[in-house]
Amino acid sequence: MEIATQTLLANPAAALAEVAAAAGVSRTTLHRLYPTRQELLVAVASEAVDRVERAYAEVGLEAPGEEAEGALRRLLAALIPLGPQLEFIHRERSLDAELSLHTRFDSLDDLVIDLVKRGQRAGVLRADLAAWWIVSSLNGAVYAAWESIELGRLAPNDAPGMVLSTLLDGIRSAAGGG
């Protein structure tokens, strides 16, 4: 699935034969497993959502509001390496009709929104921004971090801290005022 993800991200129009060649299997073997290109795309996306769901489950998003920053840091550390899977889910337009995949994936944001709201009530996260906006910003920053790692601009170990610092502290300098 990882090779299929990489192949399809590099060439969204890749035929099953190209995916099979990249994976080192025959086209017949791939066709036996996934009779249509759409079935392969759904399988790749389903595996991607499985990986993202496992990451969310492992980071402790049910943490109390006072621990929201730590939970967000753990989430970022888990999500940034999943950049290819996240990109595939977001970029592959033929998956738009796969409602069960979207429902699974979209429900993950609700977990983070709940954490952000707890953090806001506890006074550790800004309450003047909508929780959905903070989560949308986090998602965009995760993608930017993964892309920067891929381009060699950002060290993987530095990414979670940089994203969290940008989100929590913003981009205005302390001297910039308000």
Tab-separated table of N, CA and C in Angstrom:
chain	number	residue	atom	x	y	z
A	1	MET	N	0.827	-1.193	0.000
A	1	MET	CA	0.000	0.000	0.000
A	1	MET	C	0.871	1.256	0.000
A	2	GLU	N	1.992	1.179	0.715
A	2	GLU	CA	2.867	2.352	0.767
A	2	GLU	C	3.446	2.674	-0.615
A	3	ILE	N	3.859	1.637	-1.336
A	3	ILE	CA	4.393	1.851	-2.688
A	3	ILE	C	3.293	2.356	-3.613
A	4	ALA	N	2.094	1.817	-3.474
A	4	ALA	CA	0.976	2.292	-4.293
A	4	ALA	C	0.697	3.756	-3.987
A	5	THR	N	0.728	4.118	-2.710
A	5	THR	CA	0.511	5.517	-2.327
A	5	THR	C	1.553	6.414	-2.978
A	6	GLN	N	2.819	6.041	-2.861
A	6	GLN	CA	3.904	6.851	-3.436
A	6	GLN	C	3.763	6.964	-4.950
A	7	THR	N	3.443	5.850	-5.584
A	7	THR	CA	3.308	5.843	-7.041
A	7	THR	C	2.162	6.735	-7.489
A	8	LEU	N	1.038	6.621	-6.802
A	8	LEU	CA	-0.137	7.410	-7.180
A	8	LEU	C	0.015	8.887	-6.836
A	9	LEU	N	0.793	9.200	-5.816
A	9	LEU	CA	1.064	10.609	-5.528
A	9	LEU	C	1.999	11.202	-6.574
A	10	ALA	N	2.983	10.418	-6.996
A	10	ALA	CA	3.922	10.903	-8.004
A	10	ALA	C	3.245	11.068	-9.357
A	11	ASN	N	2.292	10.168	-9.643
A	11	ASN	CA	1.573	10.225	-10.915
A	11	ASN	C	0.119	9.841	-10.664
A	12	PRO	N	-0.734	10.817	-10.372
A	12	PRO	CA	-2.133	10.511	-10.067
A	12	PRO	C	-2.860	9.735	-11.171
A	13	ALA	N	-2.363	9.781	-12.391
A	13	ALA	CA	-2.998	9.064	-13.497
A	13	ALA	C	-2.360	7.699	-13.744
A	14	ALA	N	-1.491	7.257	-12.835
A	14	ALA	CA	-0.791	5.980	-13.033
A	14	ALA	C	-1.777	4.840	-13.246
A	15	ALA	N	-1.477	4.024	-14.233
A	15	ALA	CA	-2.303	2.854	-14.523
A	15	ALA	C	-1.956	1.731	-13.548
A	16	LEU	N	-2.841	0.746	-13.473
A	16	LEU	CA	-2.577	-0.401	-12.600
A	16	LEU	C	-1.245	-1.062	-12.950
A	17	ALA	N	-0.893	-1.108	-14.220
A	17	ALA	CA	0.372	-1.713	-14.641
A	17	ALA	C	1.561	-0.971	-14.033
A	18	GLU	N	1.481	0.354	-13.964
A	18	GLU	CA	2.567	1.143	-13.375
A	18	GLU	C	2.670	0.898	-11.872
A	19	VAL	N	1.540	0.823	-11.217
A	19	VAL	CA	1.525	0.557	-9.773
A	19	VAL	C	2.095	-0.831	-9.517
A	20	ALA	N	1.681	-1.803	-10.313
A	20	ALA	CA	2.173	-3.174	-10.158
A	20	ALA	C	3.685	-3.222	-10.349
A	21	ALA	N	4.185	-2.554	-11.381
A	21	ALA	CA	5.626	-2.551	-11.637
A	21	ALA	C	6.385	-1.930	-10.470
A	22	ALA	N	5.879	-0.832	-9.949
A	22	ALA	CA	6.541	-0.173	-8.815
A	22	ALA	C	6.555	-1.076	-7.579
A	23	ALA	N	5.490	-1.853	-7.405
A	23	ALA	CA	5.384	-2.742	-6.249
A	23	ALA	C	6.127	-4.057	-6.462
A	24	GLY	N	6.605	-4.287	-7.681
A	24	GLY	CA	7.337	-5.513	-7.960
A	24	GLY	C	6.446	-6.740	-8.089
A	25	VAL	N	5.197	-6.510	-8.489
A	25	VAL	CA	4.280	-7.632	-8.724
A	25	VAL	C	3.752	-7.525	-10.147
A	26	SER	N	3.198	-8.611	-10.619
A	26	SER	CA	2.646	-8.573	-11.975
A	26	SER	C	1.323	-7.813	-11.986
A	27	ARG	N	0.987	-7.323	-13.146
A	27	ARG	CA	-0.294	-6.624	-13.307
A	27	ARG	C	-1.441	-7.580	-13.023
A	28	THR	N	-1.271	-8.833	-13.387
A	28	THR	CA	-2.301	-9.843	-13.144
A	28	THR	C	-2.528	-10.030	-11.641
A	29	THR	N	-1.449	-10.090	-10.899
A	29	THR	CA	-1.570	-10.233	-9.440
A	29	THR	C	-2.296	-9.040	-8.844
A	30	LEU	N	-1.894	-7.857	-9.239
A	30	LEU	CA	-2.550	-6.653	-8.723
A	30	LEU	C	-4.022	-6.634	-9.146
A	31	HIS	N	-4.270	-7.019	-10.388
A	31	HIS	CA	-5.642	-7.024	-10.903
A	31	HIS	C	-6.509	-8.052	-10.158
A	32	ARG	N	-5.902	-9.169	-9.744
A	32	ARG	CA	-6.640	-10.170	-8.989
A	32	ARG	C	-7.057	-9.606	-7.627
A	33	LEU	N	-6.181	-8.835	-7.009
A	33	LEU	CA	-6.477	-8.235	-5.706
A	33	LEU	C	-7.434	-7.049	-5.828
A	34	TYR	N	-7.227	-6.250	-6.865
A	34	TYR	CA	-8.018	-5.027	-7.083
A	34	TYR	C	-8.433	-4.993	-8.543
A	35	PRO	N	-9.599	-5.541	-8.860
A	35	PRO	CA	-10.029	-5.653	-10.262
A	35	PRO	C	-10.127	-4.322	-11.002
A	36	THR	N	-10.369	-3.238	-10.275
A	36	THR	CA	-10.457	-1.936	-10.942
A	36	THR	C	-9.508	-0.951	-10.266
A	37	ARG	N	-9.190	0.075	-10.985
A	37	ARG	CA	-8.339	1.141	-10.432
A	37	ARG	C	-9.012	1.770	-9.218
A	38	GLN	N	-10.322	1.977	-9.302
A	38	GLN	CA	-11.058	2.582	-8.185
A	38	GLN	C	-10.968	1.709	-6.935
A	39	GLU	N	-11.031	0.402	-7.097
A	39	GLU	CA	-10.911	-0.480	-5.940
A	39	GLU	C	-9.524	-0.364	-5.303
A	40	LEU	N	-8.498	-0.205	-6.124
A	40	LEU	CA	-7.157	0.014	-5.589
A	40	LEU	C	-7.099	1.342	-4.846
A	41	LEU	N	-7.645	2.387	-5.435
A	41	LEU	CA	-7.642	3.702	-4.788
A	41	LEU	C	-8.357	3.652	-3.438
A	42	VAL	N	-9.481	2.977	-3.385
A	42	VAL	CA	-10.233	2.859	-2.130
A	42	VAL	C	-9.426	2.057	-1.111
A	43	ALA	N	-8.771	0.998	-1.556
A	43	ALA	CA	-7.950	0.196	-0.638
A	43	ALA	C	-6.786	1.017	-0.081
A	44	VAL	N	-6.127	1.788	-0.943
A	44	VAL	CA	-5.019	2.640	-0.489
A	44	VAL	C	-5.540	3.679	0.507
A	45	ALA	N	-6.657	4.290	0.190
A	45	ALA	CA	-7.233	5.298	1.086
A	45	ALA	C	-7.684	4.676	2.395
A	46	SER	N	-8.268	3.504	2.338
A	46	SER	CA	-8.725	2.831	3.554
A	46	SER	C	-7.548	2.507	4.466
A	47	GLU	N	-6.467	2.028	3.878
A	47	GLU	CA	-5.248	1.759	4.662
A	47	GLU	C	-4.714	3.060	5.260
A	48	ALA	N	-4.760	4.131	4.491
A	48	ALA	CA	-4.297	5.426	4.994
A	48	ALA	C	-5.145	5.881	6.182
A	49	VAL	N	-6.462	5.769	6.062
A	49	VAL	CA	-7.342	6.162	7.171
A	49	VAL	C	-7.101	5.259	8.372
A	50	ASP	N	-6.875	3.968	8.145
A	50	ASP	CA	-6.556	3.058	9.251
A	50	ASP	C	-5.323	3.550	10.011
A	51	ARG	N	-4.286	3.922	9.270
A	51	ARG	CA	-3.039	4.386	9.905
A	51	ARG	C	-3.259	5.682	10.678
A	52	VAL	N	-4.028	6.588	10.094
A	52	VAL	CA	-4.303	7.857	10.770
A	52	VAL	C	-5.144	7.613	12.021
A	53	GLU	N	-6.142	6.736	11.921
A	53	GLU	CA	-6.968	6.418	13.094
A	53	GLU	C	-6.120	5.819	14.220
A	54	ARG	N	-5.187	4.925	13.860
A	54	ARG	CA	-4.304	4.341	14.887
A	54	ARG	C	-3.459	5.428	15.549
A	55	ALA	N	-2.958	6.360	14.748
A	55	ALA	CA	-2.157	7.450	15.303
A	55	ALA	C	-2.981	8.276	16.289
A	56	TYR	N	-4.189	8.610	15.920
A	56	TYR	CA	-5.067	9.380	16.806
A	56	TYR	C	-5.339	8.610	18.099
A	57	ALA	N	-5.574	7.315	17.981
A	57	ALA	CA	-5.905	6.497	19.153
A	57	ALA	C	-4.736	6.397	20.125
A	58	GLU	N	-3.525	6.474	19.613
A	58	GLU	CA	-2.335	6.258	20.441
A	58	GLU	C	-1.828	7.504	21.159
A	59	VAL	N	-2.319	8.681	20.822
A	59	VAL	CA	-1.719	9.906	21.364
A	59	VAL	C	-2.424	10.473	22.591
A	60	GLY	N	-3.559	9.929	22.972
A	60	GLY	CA	-4.220	10.396	24.185
A	60	GLY	C	-4.979	11.695	24.017
A	61	LEU	N	-5.816	11.759	23.008
A	61	LEU	CA	-6.584	12.977	22.761
A	61	LEU	C	-7.668	13.218	23.801
A	62	GLU	N	-7.925	12.245	24.655
A	62	GLU	CA	-8.912	12.416	25.716
A	62	GLU	C	-8.306	13.128	26.924
A	63	ALA	N	-7.108	13.629	26.789
A	63	ALA	CA	-6.407	14.321	27.881
A	63	ALA	C	-7.233	15.490	28.405
A	64	PRO	N	-7.076	15.794	29.683
A	64	PRO	CA	-7.760	16.982	30.218
A	64	PRO	C	-7.247	18.251	29.535
A	65	GLY	N	-8.042	19.291	29.609
A	65	GLY	CA	-7.695	20.545	28.953
A	65	GLY	C	-6.337	21.097	29.345
A	66	GLU	N	-5.966	20.904	30.598
A	66	GLU	CA	-4.668	21.410	31.067
A	66	GLU	C	-3.501	20.742	30.341
A	67	GLU	N	-3.758	19.582	29.765
A	67	GLU	CA	-2.706	18.829	29.066
A	67	GLU	C	-2.873	18.883	27.549
A	68	ALA	N	-3.655	19.838	27.065
A	68	ALA	CA	-3.947	19.937	25.630
A	68	ALA	C	-2.677	20.145	24.803
A	69	GLU	N	-1.770	20.967	25.280
A	69	GLU	CA	-0.550	21.229	24.513
A	69	GLU	C	0.253	19.946	24.319
A	70	GLY	N	0.420	19.165	25.370
A	70	GLY	CA	1.153	17.902	25.256
A	70	GLY	C	0.470	16.932	24.311
A	71	ALA	N	-0.863	16.852	24.386
A	71	ALA	CA	-1.599	15.964	23.488
A	71	ALA	C	-1.452	16.416	22.042
A	72	LEU	N	-1.493	17.726	21.812
A	72	LEU	CA	-1.314	18.236	20.449
A	72	LEU	C	0.092	17.941	19.941
A	73	ARG	N	1.084	18.073	20.810
A	73	ARG	CA	2.473	17.775	20.416
A	73	ARG	C	2.587	16.298	20.009
A	74	ARG	N	1.983	15.405	20.791
A	74	ARG	CA	2.026	13.973	20.459
A	74	ARG	C	1.298	13.703	19.141
A	75	LEU	N	0.173	14.386	18.942
A	75	LEU	CA	-0.581	14.211	17.700
A	75	LEU	C	0.256	14.646	16.502
A	76	LEU	N	0.892	15.783	16.619
A	76	LEU	CA	1.727	16.271	15.518
A	76	LEU	C	2.865	15.301	15.218
A	77	ALA	N	3.503	14.794	16.268
A	77	ALA	CA	4.605	13.846	16.075
A	77	ALA	C	4.117	12.577	15.378
A	78	ALA	N	2.865	12.191	15.628
A	78	ALA	CA	2.310	10.991	14.999
A	78	ALA	C	1.832	11.257	13.574
A	79	LEU	N	1.306	12.446	13.317
A	79	LEU	CA	0.707	12.731	12.009
A	79	LEU	C	1.710	13.137	10.938
A	80	ILE	N	2.727	13.879	11.299
A	80	ILE	CA	3.647	14.397	10.277
A	80	ILE	C	4.275	13.272	9.450
A	81	PRO	N	4.692	12.163	10.064
A	81	PRO	CA	5.230	11.079	9.228
A	81	PRO	C	4.183	10.442	8.304
A	82	LEU	N	2.911	10.680	8.565
A	82	LEU	CA	1.851	10.127	7.723
A	82	LEU	C	1.473	11.084	6.594
A	83	GLY	N	2.320	12.047	6.307
A	83	GLY	CA	2.064	13.026	5.261
A	83	GLY	C	1.643	12.428	3.936
A	84	PRO	N	2.323	11.380	3.439
A	84	PRO	CA	1.893	10.814	2.158
A	84	PRO	C	0.460	10.277	2.205
A	85	GLN	N	0.104	9.629	3.292
A	85	GLN	CA	-1.246	9.097	3.421
A	85	GLN	C	-2.270	10.231	3.494
A	86	LEU	N	-1.943	11.268	4.260
A	86	LEU	CA	-2.852	12.407	4.372
A	86	LEU	C	-3.011	13.111	3.027
A	87	GLU	N	-1.902	13.270	2.320
A	87	GLU	CA	-1.971	13.912	1.009
A	87	GLU	C	-2.835	13.081	0.058
A	88	PHE	N	-2.654	11.772	0.076
A	88	PHE	CA	-3.432	10.920	-0.818
A	88	PHE	C	-4.925	11.060	-0.539
A	89	ILE	N	-5.297	11.019	0.735
A	89	ILE	CA	-6.709	11.134	1.108
A	89	ILE	C	-7.292	12.457	0.615
A	90	HIS	N	-6.528	13.521	0.781
A	90	HIS	CA	-7.036	14.844	0.402
A	90	HIS	C	-7.004	15.086	-1.102
A	91	ARG	N	-6.038	14.506	-1.793
A	91	ARG	CA	-5.827	14.846	-3.194
A	91	ARG	C	-6.596	13.984	-4.186
A	92	GLU	N	-6.876	12.754	-3.836
A	92	GLU	CA	-7.482	11.835	-4.800
A	92	GLU	C	-8.973	12.121	-4.932
A	93	ARG	N	-9.344	12.838	-5.977
A	93	ARG	CA	-10.719	13.295	-6.182
A	93	ARG	C	-11.705	12.151	-6.398
A	94	SER	N	-11.241	11.029	-6.921
A	94	SER	CA	-12.176	9.927	-7.157
A	94	SER	C	-12.694	9.339	-5.849
A	95	LEU	N	-12.089	9.728	-4.733
A	95	LEU	CA	-12.545	9.242	-3.428
A	95	LEU	C	-13.671	10.095	-2.850
A	96	ASP	N	-13.989	11.181	-3.510
A	96	ASP	CA	-15.031	12.071	-2.998
A	96	ASP	C	-16.362	11.356	-2.793
A	97	ALA	N	-16.636	10.371	-3.599
A	97	ALA	CA	-17.908	9.643	-3.492
A	97	ALA	C	-17.880	8.541	-2.438
A	98	GLU	N	-16.734	8.290	-1.846
A	98	GLU	CA	-16.590	7.222	-0.845
A	98	GLU	C	-16.957	7.773	0.534
A	99	LEU	N	-18.233	7.856	0.794
A	99	LEU	CA	-18.732	8.510	2.006
A	99	LEU	C	-18.250	7.852	3.291
A	100	SER	N	-18.142	6.544	3.314
A	100	SER	CA	-17.709	5.879	4.554
A	100	SER	C	-16.273	6.272	4.908
A	101	LEU	N	-15.424	6.410	3.902
A	101	LEU	CA	-14.049	6.857	4.161
A	101	LEU	C	-14.043	8.286	4.694
A	102	HIS	N	-14.815	9.147	4.072
A	102	HIS	CA	-14.867	10.542	4.510
A	102	HIS	C	-15.427	10.661	5.922
A	103	THR	N	-16.436	9.867	6.228
A	103	THR	CA	-17.024	9.898	7.564
A	103	THR	C	-15.986	9.506	8.602
A	104	ARG	N	-15.248	8.428	8.330
A	104	ARG	CA	-14.201	7.987	9.256
A	104	ARG	C	-13.142	9.075	9.434
A	105	PHE	N	-12.681	9.619	8.320
A	105	PHE	CA	-11.597	10.599	8.366
A	105	PHE	C	-12.051	11.897	9.028
A	106	ASP	N	-13.230	12.376	8.652
A	106	ASP	CA	-13.724	13.639	9.200
A	106	ASP	C	-14.015	13.547	10.688
A	107	SER	N	-14.404	12.366	11.170
A	107	SER	CA	-14.701	12.229	12.598
A	107	SER	C	-13.455	12.417	13.459
A	108	LEU	N	-12.291	12.237	12.868
A	108	LEU	CA	-11.054	12.432	13.629
A	108	LEU	C	-10.882	13.895	14.030
A	109	ASP	N	-11.283	14.809	13.156
A	109	ASP	CA	-11.202	16.226	13.505
A	109	ASP	C	-12.049	16.537	14.735
A	110	ASP	N	-13.177	15.844	14.884
A	110	ASP	CA	-14.038	16.081	16.042
A	110	ASP	C	-13.309	15.782	17.347
A	111	LEU	N	-12.459	14.758	17.337
A	111	LEU	CA	-11.680	14.424	18.536
A	111	LEU	C	-10.736	15.562	18.911
A	112	VAL	N	-10.113	16.155	17.905
A	112	VAL	CA	-9.167	17.242	18.159
A	112	VAL	C	-9.921	18.514	18.536
A	113	ILE	N	-11.046	18.752	17.899
A	113	ILE	CA	-11.865	19.918	18.261
A	113	ILE	C	-12.271	19.827	19.730
A	114	ASP	N	-12.672	18.638	20.178
A	114	ASP	CA	-13.039	18.457	21.587
A	114	ASP	C	-11.848	18.741	22.503
A	115	LEU	N	-10.651	18.266	22.128
A	115	LEU	CA	-9.449	18.534	22.916
A	115	LEU	C	-9.180	20.033	22.965
A	116	VAL	N	-9.269	20.699	21.829
A	116	VAL	CA	-9.023	22.144	21.775
A	116	VAL	C	-10.028	22.876	22.661
A	117	LYS	N	-11.282	22.491	22.609
A	117	LYS	CA	-12.288	23.141	23.463
A	117	LYS	C	-11.972	22.948	24.943
A	118	ARG	N	-11.511	21.757	25.310
A	118	ARG	CA	-11.120	21.538	26.712
A	118	ARG	C	-9.932	22.423	27.075
A	119	GLY	N	-8.987	22.531	26.139
A	119	GLY	CA	-7.833	23.402	26.370
A	119	GLY	C	-8.238	24.862	26.480
A	120	GLN	N	-9.225	25.270	25.704
A	120	GLN	CA	-9.730	26.642	25.782
A	120	GLN	C	-10.406	26.886	27.127
A	121	ARG	N	-11.231	25.947	27.565
A	121	ARG	CA	-11.911	26.100	28.865
A	121	ARG	C	-10.916	26.120	30.016
A	122	ALA	N	-9.812	25.386	29.850
A	122	ALA	CA	-8.786	25.345	30.903
A	122	ALA	C	-7.878	26.571	30.860
A	123	GLY	N	-8.020	27.374	29.815
A	123	GLY	CA	-7.215	28.587	29.709
A	123	GLY	C	-5.823	28.376	29.135
A	124	VAL	N	-5.546	27.203	28.566
A	124	VAL	CA	-4.215	26.973	27.994
A	124	VAL	C	-4.175	27.215	26.486
A	125	LEU	N	-5.342	27.307	25.858
A	125	LEU	CA	-5.421	27.631	24.434
A	125	LEU	C	-6.330	28.838	24.258
A	126	ARG	N	-6.054	29.610	23.230
A	126	ARG	CA	-6.839	30.820	22.976
A	126	ARG	C	-8.318	30.495	22.816
A	127	ALA	N	-9.134	31.217	23.539
A	127	ALA	CA	-10.578	31.017	23.463
A	127	ALA	C	-11.229	31.962	22.461
A	128	ASP	N	-10.451	32.914	21.917
A	128	ASP	CA	-11.026	33.866	20.974
A	128	ASP	C	-10.996	33.361	19.534
A	129	LEU	N	-10.501	32.158	19.326
A	129	LEU	CA	-10.513	31.534	18.004
A	129	LEU	C	-11.410	30.305	18.063
A	130	ALA	N	-12.158	30.098	17.015
A	130	ALA	CA	-13.017	28.916	16.972
A	130	ALA	C	-12.150	27.656	16.989
A	131	ALA	N	-12.600	26.652	17.709
A	131	ALA	CA	-11.845	25.390	17.808
A	131	ALA	C	-11.665	24.767	16.426
A	132	TRP	N	-12.698	24.852	15.580
A	132	TRP	CA	-12.579	24.277	14.239
A	132	TRP	C	-11.480	24.982	13.442
A	133	TRP	N	-11.317	26.287	13.668
A	133	TRP	CA	-10.277	27.031	12.952
A	133	TRP	C	-8.894	26.593	13.413
A	134	ILE	N	-8.736	26.400	14.704
A	134	ILE	CA	-7.450	25.935	15.234
A	134	ILE	C	-7.118	24.574	14.638
A	135	VAL	N	-8.090	23.682	14.577
A	135	VAL	CA	-7.853	22.337	14.027
A	135	VAL	C	-7.571	22.415	12.530
A	136	SER	N	-8.278	23.258	11.809
A	136	SER	CA	-7.994	23.429	10.380
A	136	SER	C	-6.581	23.968	10.175
A	137	SER	N	-6.176	24.903	11.009
A	137	SER	CA	-4.817	25.448	10.928
A	137	SER	C	-3.785	24.370	11.231
A	138	LEU	N	-4.073	23.549	12.233
A	138	LEU	CA	-3.182	22.448	12.585
A	138	LEU	C	-3.041	21.490	11.404
A	139	ASN	N	-4.152	21.147	10.772
A	139	ASN	CA	-4.107	20.230	9.629
A	139	ASN	C	-3.271	20.806	8.486
A	140	GLY	N	-3.451	22.080	8.212
A	140	GLY	CA	-2.658	22.714	7.162
A	140	GLY	C	-1.177	22.752	7.503
A	141	ALA	N	-0.887	22.993	8.762
A	141	ALA	CA	0.508	23.042	9.196
A	141	ALA	C	1.156	21.661	9.144
A	142	VAL	N	0.390	20.617	9.441
A	142	VAL	CA	0.914	19.250	9.339
A	142	VAL	C	1.332	18.971	7.896
A	143	TYR	N	0.474	19.344	6.952
A	143	TYR	CA	0.801	19.130	5.550
A	143	TYR	C	2.052	19.937	5.160
A	144	ALA	N	2.109	21.192	5.586
A	144	ALA	CA	3.263	22.031	5.254
A	144	ALA	C	4.546	21.451	5.852
A	145	ALA	N	4.459	20.920	7.055
A	145	ALA	CA	5.640	20.323	7.689
A	145	ALA	C	6.099	19.094	6.913
A	146	TRP	N	5.142	18.220	6.560
A	146	TRP	CA	5.520	17.026	5.813
A	146	TRP	C	6.151	17.401	4.484
A	147	GLU	N	5.553	18.358	3.794
A	147	GLU	CA	6.091	18.790	2.510
A	147	GLU	C	7.501	19.366	2.678
A	148	SER	N	7.716	20.134	3.732
A	148	SER	CA	9.034	20.718	3.993
A	148	SER	C	10.069	19.646	4.302
A	149	ILE	N	9.647	18.598	4.989
A	149	ILE	CA	10.548	17.470	5.245
A	149	ILE	C	10.919	16.807	3.927
A	150	GLU	N	9.921	16.565	3.084
A	150	GLU	CA	10.157	15.937	1.777
A	150	GLU	C	11.111	16.763	0.916
A	151	LEU	N	11.022	18.083	1.029
A	151	LEU	CA	11.881	18.970	0.240
A	151	LEU	C	13.258	19.167	0.868
A	152	GLY	N	13.475	18.591	2.047
A	152	GLY	CA	14.762	18.700	2.715
A	152	GLY	C	14.963	20.012	3.464
A	153	ARG	N	13.907	20.752	3.689
A	153	ARG	CA	14.001	22.041	4.374
A	153	ARG	C	13.879	21.903	5.891
A	154	LEU	N	13.280	20.831	6.349
A	154	LEU	CA	12.948	20.679	7.758
A	154	LEU	C	13.314	19.277	8.209
A	155	ALA	N	13.988	19.206	9.349
A	155	ALA	CA	14.337	17.904	9.925
A	155	ALA	C	13.085	17.284	10.543
A	156	PRO	N	12.850	16.005	10.313
A	156	PRO	CA	11.646	15.362	10.849
A	156	PRO	C	11.462	15.549	12.356
A	157	ASN	N	12.541	15.495	13.110
A	157	ASN	CA	12.423	15.647	14.559
A	157	ASN	C	12.080	17.073	14.981
A	158	ASP	N	12.380	18.052	14.129
A	158	ASP	CA	12.079	19.445	14.448
A	158	ASP	C	10.647	19.832	14.101
A	159	ALA	N	10.016	19.065	13.235
A	159	ALA	CA	8.710	19.447	12.688
A	159	ALA	C	7.613	19.609	13.736
A	160	PRO	N	7.395	18.644	14.642
A	160	PRO	CA	6.289	18.822	15.603
A	160	PRO	C	6.435	20.086	16.449
A	161	GLY	N	7.633	20.357	16.926
A	161	GLY	CA	7.856	21.554	17.732
A	161	GLY	C	7.647	22.826	16.942
A	162	MET	N	8.093	22.831	15.690
A	162	MET	CA	7.931	24.023	14.864
A	162	MET	C	6.455	24.284	14.590
A	163	VAL	N	5.719	23.232	14.260
A	163	VAL	CA	4.288	23.402	13.993
A	163	VAL	C	3.575	23.881	15.243
A	164	LEU	N	3.844	23.237	16.372
A	164	LEU	CA	3.159	23.619	17.607
A	164	LEU	C	3.527	25.034	18.020
A	165	SER	N	4.780	25.393	17.902
A	165	SER	CA	5.206	26.747	18.240
A	165	SER	C	4.518	27.775	17.345
A	166	THR	N	4.439	27.487	16.055
A	166	THR	CA	3.775	28.405	15.136
A	166	THR	C	2.309	28.555	15.496
A	167	LEU	N	1.656	27.442	15.810
A	167	LEU	CA	0.236	27.497	16.153
A	167	LEU	C	-0.002	28.204	17.486
A	168	LEU	N	0.801	27.878	18.486
A	168	LEU	CA	0.565	28.437	19.814
A	168	LEU	C	1.045	29.876	19.946
A	169	ASP	N	2.154	30.191	19.294
A	169	ASP	CA	2.752	31.515	19.467
A	169	ASP	C	2.506	32.446	18.287
A	170	GLY	N	2.042	31.908	17.169
A	170	GLY	CA	1.815	32.730	16.002
A	170	GLY	C	3.102	33.133	15.324
A	171	ILE	N	3.021	34.096	14.453
A	171	ILE	CA	4.210	34.517	13.704
A	171	ILE	C	4.665	35.924	14.052
A	172	ARG	N	3.917	36.616	14.896
A	172	ARG	CA	4.299	37.965	15.298
A	172	ARG	C	5.436	37.863	16.311
A	173	SER	N	6.441	38.723	16.169
A	173	SER	CA	7.543	38.721	17.137
A	173	SER	C	7.041	39.323	18.441
A	174	ALA	N	7.695	38.944	19.516
A	174	ALA	CA	7.320	39.465	20.826
A	174	ALA	C	7.422	40.990	20.832
A	175	ALA	N	8.366	41.531	20.078
A	175	ALA	CA	8.543	42.972	20.017
A	175	ALA	C	7.499	43.639	19.120
A	176	GLY	N	6.802	42.823	18.289
A	176	GLY	CA	5.859	43.345	17.318
A	176	GLY	C	4.621	43.965	17.945
A	177	GLY	N	4.345	43.618	19.154
A	177	GLY	CA	3.167	44.201	19.811
A	177	GLY	C	1.880	43.649	19.253
A	178	GLY	N	0.813	44.334	19.572
A	178	GLY	CA	-0.393	43.725	19.252
A	178	GLY	C	-1.428	44.342	18.508
